[in-house]
mmCIF file of C-alpha atoms in Angstrom:
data_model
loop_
_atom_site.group_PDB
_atom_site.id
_atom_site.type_symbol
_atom_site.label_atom_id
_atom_site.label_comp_id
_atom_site.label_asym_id
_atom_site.label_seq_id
_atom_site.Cartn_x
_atom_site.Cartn_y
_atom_site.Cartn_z
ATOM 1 C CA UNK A 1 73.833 146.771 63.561
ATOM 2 C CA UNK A 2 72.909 147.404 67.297
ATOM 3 C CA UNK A 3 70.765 143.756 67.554
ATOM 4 C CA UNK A 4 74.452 142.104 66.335
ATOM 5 C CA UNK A 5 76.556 143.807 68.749
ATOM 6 C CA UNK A 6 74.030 143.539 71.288
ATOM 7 C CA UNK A 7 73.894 139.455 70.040
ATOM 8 C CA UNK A 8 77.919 139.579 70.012
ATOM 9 C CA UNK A 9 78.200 140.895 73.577
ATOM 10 C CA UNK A 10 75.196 138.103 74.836
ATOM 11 C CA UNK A 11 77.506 135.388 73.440
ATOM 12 C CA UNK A 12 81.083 136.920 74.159
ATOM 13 C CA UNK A 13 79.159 137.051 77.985
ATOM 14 C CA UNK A 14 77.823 133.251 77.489
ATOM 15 C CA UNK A 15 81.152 131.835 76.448
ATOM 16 C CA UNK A 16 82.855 133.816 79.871
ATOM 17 C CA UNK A 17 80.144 132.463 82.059
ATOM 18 C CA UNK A 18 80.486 128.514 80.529
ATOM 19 C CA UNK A 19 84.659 129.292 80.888
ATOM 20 C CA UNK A 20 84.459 130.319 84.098
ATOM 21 C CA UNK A 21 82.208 127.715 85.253
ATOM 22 C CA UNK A 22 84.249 124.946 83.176
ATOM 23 C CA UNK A 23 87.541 126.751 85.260
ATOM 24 C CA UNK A 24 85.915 126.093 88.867
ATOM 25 C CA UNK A 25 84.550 123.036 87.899
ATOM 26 C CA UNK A 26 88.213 121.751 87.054
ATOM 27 C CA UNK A 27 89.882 123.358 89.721
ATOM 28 C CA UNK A 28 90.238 122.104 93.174
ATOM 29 C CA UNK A 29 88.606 123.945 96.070
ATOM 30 C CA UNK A 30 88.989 124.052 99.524
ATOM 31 C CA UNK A 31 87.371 122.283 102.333
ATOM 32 C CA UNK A 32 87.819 122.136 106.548
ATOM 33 C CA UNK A 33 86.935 120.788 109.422
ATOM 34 C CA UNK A 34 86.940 121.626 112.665
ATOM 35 C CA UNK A 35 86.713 119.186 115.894
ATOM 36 C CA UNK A 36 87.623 118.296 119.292
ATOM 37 C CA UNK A 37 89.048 114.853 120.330
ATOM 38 C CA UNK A 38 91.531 113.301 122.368
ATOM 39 C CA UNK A 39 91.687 116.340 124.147
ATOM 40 C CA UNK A 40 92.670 118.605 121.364
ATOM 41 C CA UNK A 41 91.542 120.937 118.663
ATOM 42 C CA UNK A 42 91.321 119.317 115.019
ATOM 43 C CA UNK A 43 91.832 121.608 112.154
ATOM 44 C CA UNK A 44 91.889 120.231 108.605
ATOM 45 C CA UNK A 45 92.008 121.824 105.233
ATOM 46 C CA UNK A 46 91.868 119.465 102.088
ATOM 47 C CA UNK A 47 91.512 120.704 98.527
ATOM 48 C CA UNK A 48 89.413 119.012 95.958
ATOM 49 C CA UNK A 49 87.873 119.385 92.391
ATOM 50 C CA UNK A 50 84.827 116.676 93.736
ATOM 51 C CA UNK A 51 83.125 118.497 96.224
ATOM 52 C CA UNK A 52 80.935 115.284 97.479
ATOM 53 C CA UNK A 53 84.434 112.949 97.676
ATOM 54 C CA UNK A 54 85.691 115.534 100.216
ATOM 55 C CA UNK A 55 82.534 115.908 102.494
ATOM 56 C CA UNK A 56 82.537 112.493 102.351
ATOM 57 C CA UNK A 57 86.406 111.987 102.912
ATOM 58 C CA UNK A 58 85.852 114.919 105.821
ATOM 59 C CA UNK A 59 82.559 112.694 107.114
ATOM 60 C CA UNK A 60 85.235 109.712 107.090
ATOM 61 C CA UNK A 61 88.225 111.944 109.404
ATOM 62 C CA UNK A 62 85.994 112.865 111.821
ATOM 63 C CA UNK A 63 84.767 109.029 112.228
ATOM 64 C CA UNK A 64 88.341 108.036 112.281
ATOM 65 C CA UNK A 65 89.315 110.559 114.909
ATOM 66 C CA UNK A 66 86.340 109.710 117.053
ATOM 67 C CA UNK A 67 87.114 106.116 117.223
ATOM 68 C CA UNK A 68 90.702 106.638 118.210
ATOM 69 C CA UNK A 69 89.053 108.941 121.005
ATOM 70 C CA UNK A 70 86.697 106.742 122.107
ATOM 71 C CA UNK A 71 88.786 103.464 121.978
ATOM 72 C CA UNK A 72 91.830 104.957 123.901
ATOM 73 C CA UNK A 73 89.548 106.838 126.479
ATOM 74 C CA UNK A 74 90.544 105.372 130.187
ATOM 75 C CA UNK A 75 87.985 106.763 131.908
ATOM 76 C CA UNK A 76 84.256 106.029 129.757
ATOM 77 C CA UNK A 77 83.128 102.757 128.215
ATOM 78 C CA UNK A 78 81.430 103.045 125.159
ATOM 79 C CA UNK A 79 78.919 100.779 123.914
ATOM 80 C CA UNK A 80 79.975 98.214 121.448
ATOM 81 C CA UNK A 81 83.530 98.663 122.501
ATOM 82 C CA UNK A 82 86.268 97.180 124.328
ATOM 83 C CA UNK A 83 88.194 100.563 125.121
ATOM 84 C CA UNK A 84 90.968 100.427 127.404
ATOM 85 C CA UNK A 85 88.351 101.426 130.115
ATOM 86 C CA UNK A 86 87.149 98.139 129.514
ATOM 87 C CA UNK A 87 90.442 96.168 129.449
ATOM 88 C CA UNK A 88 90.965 97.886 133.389
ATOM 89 C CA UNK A 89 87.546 97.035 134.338
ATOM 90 C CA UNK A 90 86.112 94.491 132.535
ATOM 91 C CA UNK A 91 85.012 91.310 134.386
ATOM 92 C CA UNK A 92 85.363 88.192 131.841
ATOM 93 C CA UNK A 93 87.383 85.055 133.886
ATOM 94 C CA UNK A 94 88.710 84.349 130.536
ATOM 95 C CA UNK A 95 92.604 84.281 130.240
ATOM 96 C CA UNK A 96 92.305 86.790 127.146
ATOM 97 C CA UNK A 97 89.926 89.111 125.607
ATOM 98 C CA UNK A 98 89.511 90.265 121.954
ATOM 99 C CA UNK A 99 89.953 94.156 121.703
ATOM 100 C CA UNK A 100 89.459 96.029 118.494
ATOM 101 C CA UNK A 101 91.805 95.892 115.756
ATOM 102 C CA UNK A 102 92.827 99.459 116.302
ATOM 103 C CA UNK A 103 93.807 99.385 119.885
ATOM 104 C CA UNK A 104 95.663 96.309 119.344
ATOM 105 C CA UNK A 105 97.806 98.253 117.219
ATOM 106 C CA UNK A 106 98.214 101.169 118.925
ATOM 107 C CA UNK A 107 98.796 99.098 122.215
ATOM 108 C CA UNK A 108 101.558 97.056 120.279
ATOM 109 C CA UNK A 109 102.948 100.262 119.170
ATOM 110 C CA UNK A 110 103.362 101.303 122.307
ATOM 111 C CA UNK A 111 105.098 98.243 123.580
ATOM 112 C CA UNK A 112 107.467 98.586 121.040
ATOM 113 C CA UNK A 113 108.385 101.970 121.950
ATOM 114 C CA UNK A 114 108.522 101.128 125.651
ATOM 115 C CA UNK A 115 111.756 98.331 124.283
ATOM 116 C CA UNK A 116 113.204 101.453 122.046
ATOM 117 C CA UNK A 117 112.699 103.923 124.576
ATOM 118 C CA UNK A 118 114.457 101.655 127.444
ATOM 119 C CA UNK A 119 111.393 101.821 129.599
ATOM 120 C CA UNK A 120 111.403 106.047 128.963
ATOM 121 C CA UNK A 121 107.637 105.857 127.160
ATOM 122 C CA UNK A 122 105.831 103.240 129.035
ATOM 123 C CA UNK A 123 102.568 102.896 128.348
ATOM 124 C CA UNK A 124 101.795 100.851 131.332
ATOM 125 C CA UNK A 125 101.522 104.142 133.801
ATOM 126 C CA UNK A 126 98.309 104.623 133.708
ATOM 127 C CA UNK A 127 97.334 104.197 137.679
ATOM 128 C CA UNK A 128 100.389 107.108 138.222
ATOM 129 C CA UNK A 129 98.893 109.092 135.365
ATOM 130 C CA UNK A 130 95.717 108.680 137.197
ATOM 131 C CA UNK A 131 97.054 110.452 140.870
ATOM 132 C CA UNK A 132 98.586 113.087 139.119
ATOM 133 C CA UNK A 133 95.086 113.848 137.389
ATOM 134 C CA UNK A 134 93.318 113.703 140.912
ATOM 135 C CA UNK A 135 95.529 116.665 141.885
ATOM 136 C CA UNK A 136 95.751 118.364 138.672
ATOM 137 C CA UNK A 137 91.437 118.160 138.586
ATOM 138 C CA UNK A 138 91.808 119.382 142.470
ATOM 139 C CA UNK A 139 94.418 122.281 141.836
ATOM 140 C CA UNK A 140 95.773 121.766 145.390
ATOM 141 C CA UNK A 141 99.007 119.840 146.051
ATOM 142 C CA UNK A 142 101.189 117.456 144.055
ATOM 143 C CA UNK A 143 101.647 113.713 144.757
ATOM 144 C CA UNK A 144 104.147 112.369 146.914
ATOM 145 C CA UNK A 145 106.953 110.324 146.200
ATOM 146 C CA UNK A 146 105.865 107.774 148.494
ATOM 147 C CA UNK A 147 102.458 107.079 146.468
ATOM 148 C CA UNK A 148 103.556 107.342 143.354
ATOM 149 C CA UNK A 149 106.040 104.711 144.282
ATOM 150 C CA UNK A 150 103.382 102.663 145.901
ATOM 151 C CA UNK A 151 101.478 103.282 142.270
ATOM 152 C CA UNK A 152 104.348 101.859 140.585
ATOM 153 C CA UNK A 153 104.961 98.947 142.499
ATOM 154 C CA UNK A 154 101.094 97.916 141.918
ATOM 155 C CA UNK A 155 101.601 98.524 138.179
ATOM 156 C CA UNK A 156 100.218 95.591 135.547
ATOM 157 C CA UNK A 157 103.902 95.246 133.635
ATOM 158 C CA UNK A 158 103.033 92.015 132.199
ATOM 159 C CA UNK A 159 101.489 92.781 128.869
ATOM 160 C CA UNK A 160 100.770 90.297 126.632
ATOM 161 C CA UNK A 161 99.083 90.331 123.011
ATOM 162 C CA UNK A 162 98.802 87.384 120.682
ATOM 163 C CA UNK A 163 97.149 87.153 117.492
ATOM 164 C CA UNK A 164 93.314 87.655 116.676
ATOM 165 C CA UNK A 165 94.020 91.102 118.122
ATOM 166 C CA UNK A 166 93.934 89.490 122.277
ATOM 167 C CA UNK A 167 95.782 91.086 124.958
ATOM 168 C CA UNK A 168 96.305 89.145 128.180
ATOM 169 C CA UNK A 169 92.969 89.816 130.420
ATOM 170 C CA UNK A 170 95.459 90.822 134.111
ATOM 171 C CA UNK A 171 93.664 94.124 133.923
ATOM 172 C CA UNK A 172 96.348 96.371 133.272
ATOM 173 C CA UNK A 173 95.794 100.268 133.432
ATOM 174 C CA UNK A 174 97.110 101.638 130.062
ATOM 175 C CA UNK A 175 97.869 104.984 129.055
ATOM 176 C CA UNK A 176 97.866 106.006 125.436
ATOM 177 C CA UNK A 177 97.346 109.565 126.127
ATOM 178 C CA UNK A 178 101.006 110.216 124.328
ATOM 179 C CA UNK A 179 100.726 108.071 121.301
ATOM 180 C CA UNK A 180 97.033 108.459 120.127
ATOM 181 C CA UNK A 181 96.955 111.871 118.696
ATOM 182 C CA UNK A 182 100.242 111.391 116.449
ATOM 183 C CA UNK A 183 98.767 107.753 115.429
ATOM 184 C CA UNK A 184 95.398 108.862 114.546
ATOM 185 C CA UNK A 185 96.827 111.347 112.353
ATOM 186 C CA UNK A 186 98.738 109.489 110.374
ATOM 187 C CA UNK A 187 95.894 106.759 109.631
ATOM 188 C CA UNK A 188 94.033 110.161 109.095
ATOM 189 C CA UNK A 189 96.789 111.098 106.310
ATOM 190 C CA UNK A 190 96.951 107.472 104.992
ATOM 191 C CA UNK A 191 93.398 107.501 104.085
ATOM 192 C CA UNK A 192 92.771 110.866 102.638
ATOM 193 C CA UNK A 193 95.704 110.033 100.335
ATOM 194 C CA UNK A 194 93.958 106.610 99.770
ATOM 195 C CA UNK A 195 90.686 108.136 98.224
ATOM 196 C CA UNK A 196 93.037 110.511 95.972
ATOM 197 C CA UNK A 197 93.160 113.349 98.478
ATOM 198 C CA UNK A 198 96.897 114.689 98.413
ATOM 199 C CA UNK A 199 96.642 118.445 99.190
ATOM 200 C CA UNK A 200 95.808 118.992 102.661
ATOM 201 C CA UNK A 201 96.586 120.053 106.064
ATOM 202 C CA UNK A 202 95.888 118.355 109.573
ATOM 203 C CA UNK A 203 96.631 120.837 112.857
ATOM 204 C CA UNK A 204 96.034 118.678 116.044
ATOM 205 C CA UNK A 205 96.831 122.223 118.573
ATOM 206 C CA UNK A 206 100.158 122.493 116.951
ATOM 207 C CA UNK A 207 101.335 119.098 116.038
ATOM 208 C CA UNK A 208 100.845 119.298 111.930
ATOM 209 C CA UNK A 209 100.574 116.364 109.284
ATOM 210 C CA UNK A 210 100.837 118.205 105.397
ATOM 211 C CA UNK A 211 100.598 116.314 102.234
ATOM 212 C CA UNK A 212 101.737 118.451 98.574
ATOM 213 C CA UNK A 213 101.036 121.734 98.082
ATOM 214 C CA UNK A 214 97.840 123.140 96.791
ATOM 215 C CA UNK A 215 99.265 125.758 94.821
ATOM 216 C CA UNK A 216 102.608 123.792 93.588
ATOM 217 C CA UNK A 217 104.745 125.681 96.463
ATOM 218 C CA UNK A 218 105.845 124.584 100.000
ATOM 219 C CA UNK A 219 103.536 125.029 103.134
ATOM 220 C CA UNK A 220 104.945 127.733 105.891
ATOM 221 C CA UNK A 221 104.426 125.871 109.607
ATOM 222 C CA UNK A 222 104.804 127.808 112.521
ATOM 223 C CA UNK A 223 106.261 126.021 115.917
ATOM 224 C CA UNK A 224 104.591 128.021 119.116
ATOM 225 C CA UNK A 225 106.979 129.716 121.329
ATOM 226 C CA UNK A 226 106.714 128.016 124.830
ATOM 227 C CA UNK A 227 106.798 131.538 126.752
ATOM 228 C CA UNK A 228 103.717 132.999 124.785
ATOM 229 C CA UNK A 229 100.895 132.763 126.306
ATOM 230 C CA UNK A 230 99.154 133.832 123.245
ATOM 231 C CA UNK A 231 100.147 131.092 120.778
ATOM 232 C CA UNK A 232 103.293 133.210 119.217
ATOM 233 C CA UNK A 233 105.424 131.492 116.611
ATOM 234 C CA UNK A 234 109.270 131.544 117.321
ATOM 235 C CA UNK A 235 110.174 129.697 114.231
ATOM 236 C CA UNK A 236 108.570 128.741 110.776
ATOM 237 C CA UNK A 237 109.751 125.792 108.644
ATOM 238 C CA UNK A 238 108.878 124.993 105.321
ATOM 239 C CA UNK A 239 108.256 121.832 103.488
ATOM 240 C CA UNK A 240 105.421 119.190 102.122
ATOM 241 C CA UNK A 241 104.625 115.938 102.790
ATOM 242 C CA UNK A 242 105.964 116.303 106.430
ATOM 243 C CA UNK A 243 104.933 116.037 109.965
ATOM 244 C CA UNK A 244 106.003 118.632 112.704
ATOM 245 C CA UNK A 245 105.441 117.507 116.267
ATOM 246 C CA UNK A 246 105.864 119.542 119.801
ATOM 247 C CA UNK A 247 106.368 118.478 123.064
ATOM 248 C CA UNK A 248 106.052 120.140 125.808
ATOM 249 C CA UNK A 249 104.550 121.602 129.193
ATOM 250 C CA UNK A 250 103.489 124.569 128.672
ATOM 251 C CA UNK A 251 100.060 124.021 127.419
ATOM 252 C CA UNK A 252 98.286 121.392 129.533
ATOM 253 C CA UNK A 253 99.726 122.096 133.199
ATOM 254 C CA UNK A 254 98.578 123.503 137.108
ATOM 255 C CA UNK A 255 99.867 125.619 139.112
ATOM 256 C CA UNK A 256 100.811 124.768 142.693
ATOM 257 C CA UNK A 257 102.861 127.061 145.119
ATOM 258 C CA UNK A 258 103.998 129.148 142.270
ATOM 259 C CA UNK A 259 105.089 125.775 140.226
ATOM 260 C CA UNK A 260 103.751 124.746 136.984
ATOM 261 C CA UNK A 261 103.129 120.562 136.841
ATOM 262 C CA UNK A 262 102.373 119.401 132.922
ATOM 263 C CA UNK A 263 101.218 116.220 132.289
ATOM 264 C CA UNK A 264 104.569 114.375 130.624
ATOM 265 C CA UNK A 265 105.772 112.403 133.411
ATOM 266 C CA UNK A 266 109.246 110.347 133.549
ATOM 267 C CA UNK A 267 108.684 107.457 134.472
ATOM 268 C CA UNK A 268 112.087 106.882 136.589
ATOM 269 C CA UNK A 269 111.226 110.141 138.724
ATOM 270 C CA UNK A 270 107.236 109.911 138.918
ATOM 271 C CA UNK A 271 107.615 113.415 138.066
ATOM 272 C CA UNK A 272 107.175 116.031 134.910
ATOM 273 C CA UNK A 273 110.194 115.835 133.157
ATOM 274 C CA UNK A 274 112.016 119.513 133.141
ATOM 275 C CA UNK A 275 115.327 119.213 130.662
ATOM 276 C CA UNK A 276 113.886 121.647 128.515
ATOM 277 C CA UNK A 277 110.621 124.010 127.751
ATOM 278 C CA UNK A 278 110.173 122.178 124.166
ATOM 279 C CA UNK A 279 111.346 120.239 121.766
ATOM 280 C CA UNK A 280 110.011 119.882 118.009
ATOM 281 C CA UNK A 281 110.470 116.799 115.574
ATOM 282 C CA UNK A 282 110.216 117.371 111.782
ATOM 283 C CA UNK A 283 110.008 113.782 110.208
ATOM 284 C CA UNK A 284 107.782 111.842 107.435
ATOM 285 C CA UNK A 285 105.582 110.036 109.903
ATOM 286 C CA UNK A 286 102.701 112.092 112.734
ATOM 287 C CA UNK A 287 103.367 108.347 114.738
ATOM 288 C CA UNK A 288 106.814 108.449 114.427
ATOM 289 C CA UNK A 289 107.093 112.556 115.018
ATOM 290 C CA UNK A 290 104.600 112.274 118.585
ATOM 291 C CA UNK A 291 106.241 109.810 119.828
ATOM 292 C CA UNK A 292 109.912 111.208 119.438
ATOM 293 C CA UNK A 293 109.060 114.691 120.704
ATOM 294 C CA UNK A 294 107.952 113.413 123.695
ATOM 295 C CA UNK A 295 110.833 110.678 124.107
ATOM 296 C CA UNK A 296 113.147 113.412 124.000
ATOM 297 C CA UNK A 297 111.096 115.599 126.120
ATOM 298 C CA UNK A 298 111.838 113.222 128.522
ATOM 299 C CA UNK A 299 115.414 113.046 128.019
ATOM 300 C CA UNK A 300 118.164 115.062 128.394
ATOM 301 C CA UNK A 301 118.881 117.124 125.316
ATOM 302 C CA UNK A 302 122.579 115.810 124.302
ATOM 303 C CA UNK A 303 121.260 112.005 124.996
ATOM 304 C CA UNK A 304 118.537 113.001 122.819
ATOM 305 C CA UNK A 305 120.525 114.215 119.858
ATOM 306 C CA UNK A 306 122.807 111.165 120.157
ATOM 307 C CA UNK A 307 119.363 108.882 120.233
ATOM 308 C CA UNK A 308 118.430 110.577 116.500
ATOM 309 C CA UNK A 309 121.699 110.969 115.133
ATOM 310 C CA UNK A 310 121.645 107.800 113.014
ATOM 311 C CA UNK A 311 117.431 108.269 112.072
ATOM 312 C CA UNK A 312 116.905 108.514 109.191
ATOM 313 C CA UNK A 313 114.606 111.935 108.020
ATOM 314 C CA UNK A 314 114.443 112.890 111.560
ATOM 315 C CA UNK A 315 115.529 116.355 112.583
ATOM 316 C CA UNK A 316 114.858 118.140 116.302
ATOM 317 C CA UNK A 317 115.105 121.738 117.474
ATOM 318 C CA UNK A 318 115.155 122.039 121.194
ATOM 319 C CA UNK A 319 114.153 125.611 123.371
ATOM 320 C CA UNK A 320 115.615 125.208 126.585
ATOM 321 C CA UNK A 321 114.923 126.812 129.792
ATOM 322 C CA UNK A 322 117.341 129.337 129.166
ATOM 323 C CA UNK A 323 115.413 130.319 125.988
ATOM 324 C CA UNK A 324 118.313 129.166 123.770
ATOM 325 C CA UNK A 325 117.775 127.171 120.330
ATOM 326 C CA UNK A 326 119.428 123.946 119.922
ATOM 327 C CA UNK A 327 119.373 121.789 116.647
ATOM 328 C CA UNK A 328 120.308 118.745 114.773
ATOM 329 C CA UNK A 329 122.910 119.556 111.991
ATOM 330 C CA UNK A 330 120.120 119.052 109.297
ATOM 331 C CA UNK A 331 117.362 121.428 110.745
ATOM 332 C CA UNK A 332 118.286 124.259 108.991
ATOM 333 C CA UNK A 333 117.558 122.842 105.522
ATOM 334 C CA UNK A 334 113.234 122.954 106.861
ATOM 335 C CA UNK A 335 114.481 126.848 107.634
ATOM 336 C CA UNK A 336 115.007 127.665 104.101
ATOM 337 C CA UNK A 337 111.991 128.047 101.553
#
């Protein structure tokens, strides 16, 4: 009697341990990543029953981030790789140069924004960018007026790309600085959801790109309050298969006779733009969401609600710098769970 309960319990304990295993092998688990470029911290999280598909697909992100990095860095060439280093210094006599397939893109992308924008994202900057980083590196002083007008005047404007991915070789100095991150994360998106990977969550320091939920429910995304200097939420929204983008100054800036300088610059005044402490840009695209945060960064908050008001699935919260919340009519609906 004892050898067939004791035979009874072995199997009843067999059949749990082949369930359970059957039950994680079936379920999907989760994986993440952590990395560093473009001048930001990467977190991702993606779920998956195929645990060699998502190293893999996590192998393939950081590959795809790096390249972005590497191709839009201004101030390193890399080998095997026109970059737009290269396109600045490079010393061909030919009338254009091939440039990878990526940067032609993002470099078209930027042109078109520069038309949308009416000159308010111009990607062309880069030598005014460049003075501004000489005193930010420094920590002493801010530019004057009267070189970053000289800057401007010398700027490459003429930008031409034709097909074969070639861009007109007058050695212009192009910054991509506030387009790369958004861009790379939505390739980053496109292709986990190409190899079957749905479920997952891509934080670039507070700009976040989520696909469906892992547990059938709604991700919770917090937007950083621009006066904490500890990373403090001041609003959550709620919602999958969205992107949630920040602008504004009060990450990345110096101090300089009790003055903070950030690094978004107007390109009418030369100077950091200062209509508000942040805005945030809930829409279904990391390109489209980057780019709009800082376009209405850059301008004033009622000409950037009338610039959105006929977007479609675009909505914008503003915190101004009297610490007062502004939104678009249809914010409220990423409020509610």
């Amino acid at each position: 009697m004892k050898k067939k309960i004791i035979g009874s319990i072995i199997i009843l304990f067999i059949c749990i341990s082949i369930s359970l295993l059957l039950i994680k092998r079936n379920s999907k688990q989760e994986y993440t990543s952590n990395l560093s470029y473009i001048d930001t911290n990467i977190y991702i999280k993606i779920y998956s029953k195929d645990e060699a598909k998502a190293k893999s697909a996590l192998e393939k992100v950081e590959a795809l981030y790096q390249d972005y990095y590497e191709l839009s860095d201004r101030y390193n060439h890399y080998e095997g790789k026109l970059n737009l280093y290269d396109i600045l210094h490079n010393t061909s006599i030919e009338e254009y140069i091939e440039i990878d397939p990526k940067l032609y893109e993002m470099i078209s992308y930027g042109m078109e924004w520069l038309e949308k924008s009416n000159g308010l994202l111009d990607i062309r900057i880069g030598n005014i960018i460049d003075i501004w980083k000489t005193y930010r590196d420094i920590g002493i002083g801010i530019p004057t007026i009267e070189e970053l007008t000289v800057a401007k005047n010398n700027m490459v404007t003429d930008i031409v790309l034709k097909e074969g991915n070639l861009i007109k070789n007058n050695h212009p100095n192009l910054d991509l600085s506030l387009i790369v991150r958004g861009y790379a994360t939505e390739k980053v998106g496109e292709y986990l959801e190409s190899v079957g990977i749905d479920e997952y969550i891509i934080n670039t320091d507070g700009n976040i790109k989520v696909g469906s939920h892992y547990n059938h429910s709604t991700y919770s995304i917090g937007i950083e309050d621009p006066n904490s200097s500890t990373g403090d939420i001041y609003k959550v929204v709620y919602g999958n298969h969205i992107s949630v983008a920040s602008s504004g100054g009060y990450n990345r800036y110096y101090e300089y006779n009790q003055k903070q300088y950030h690094y978004i610059i107007d390109p009418n005044t030369l100077f950091p733009s200062n209509h508000c402490k942040n805005v945030t840009v809930i829409t279904n695209s990391s390109i489209v969401g980057d780019v709009l945060s800082t376009i209405l960064f850059l301008l004033p908050i009622d000409e950037g609600k009338t610039l959105i008001e006929g977007m479609d699935f675009v909505e914008a919260i503003w915190y101004t710098n009297d610490n007062i919340e502004i939104k678009t009519d249809g914010f409220t609906r990423y409020e509610m769970r």
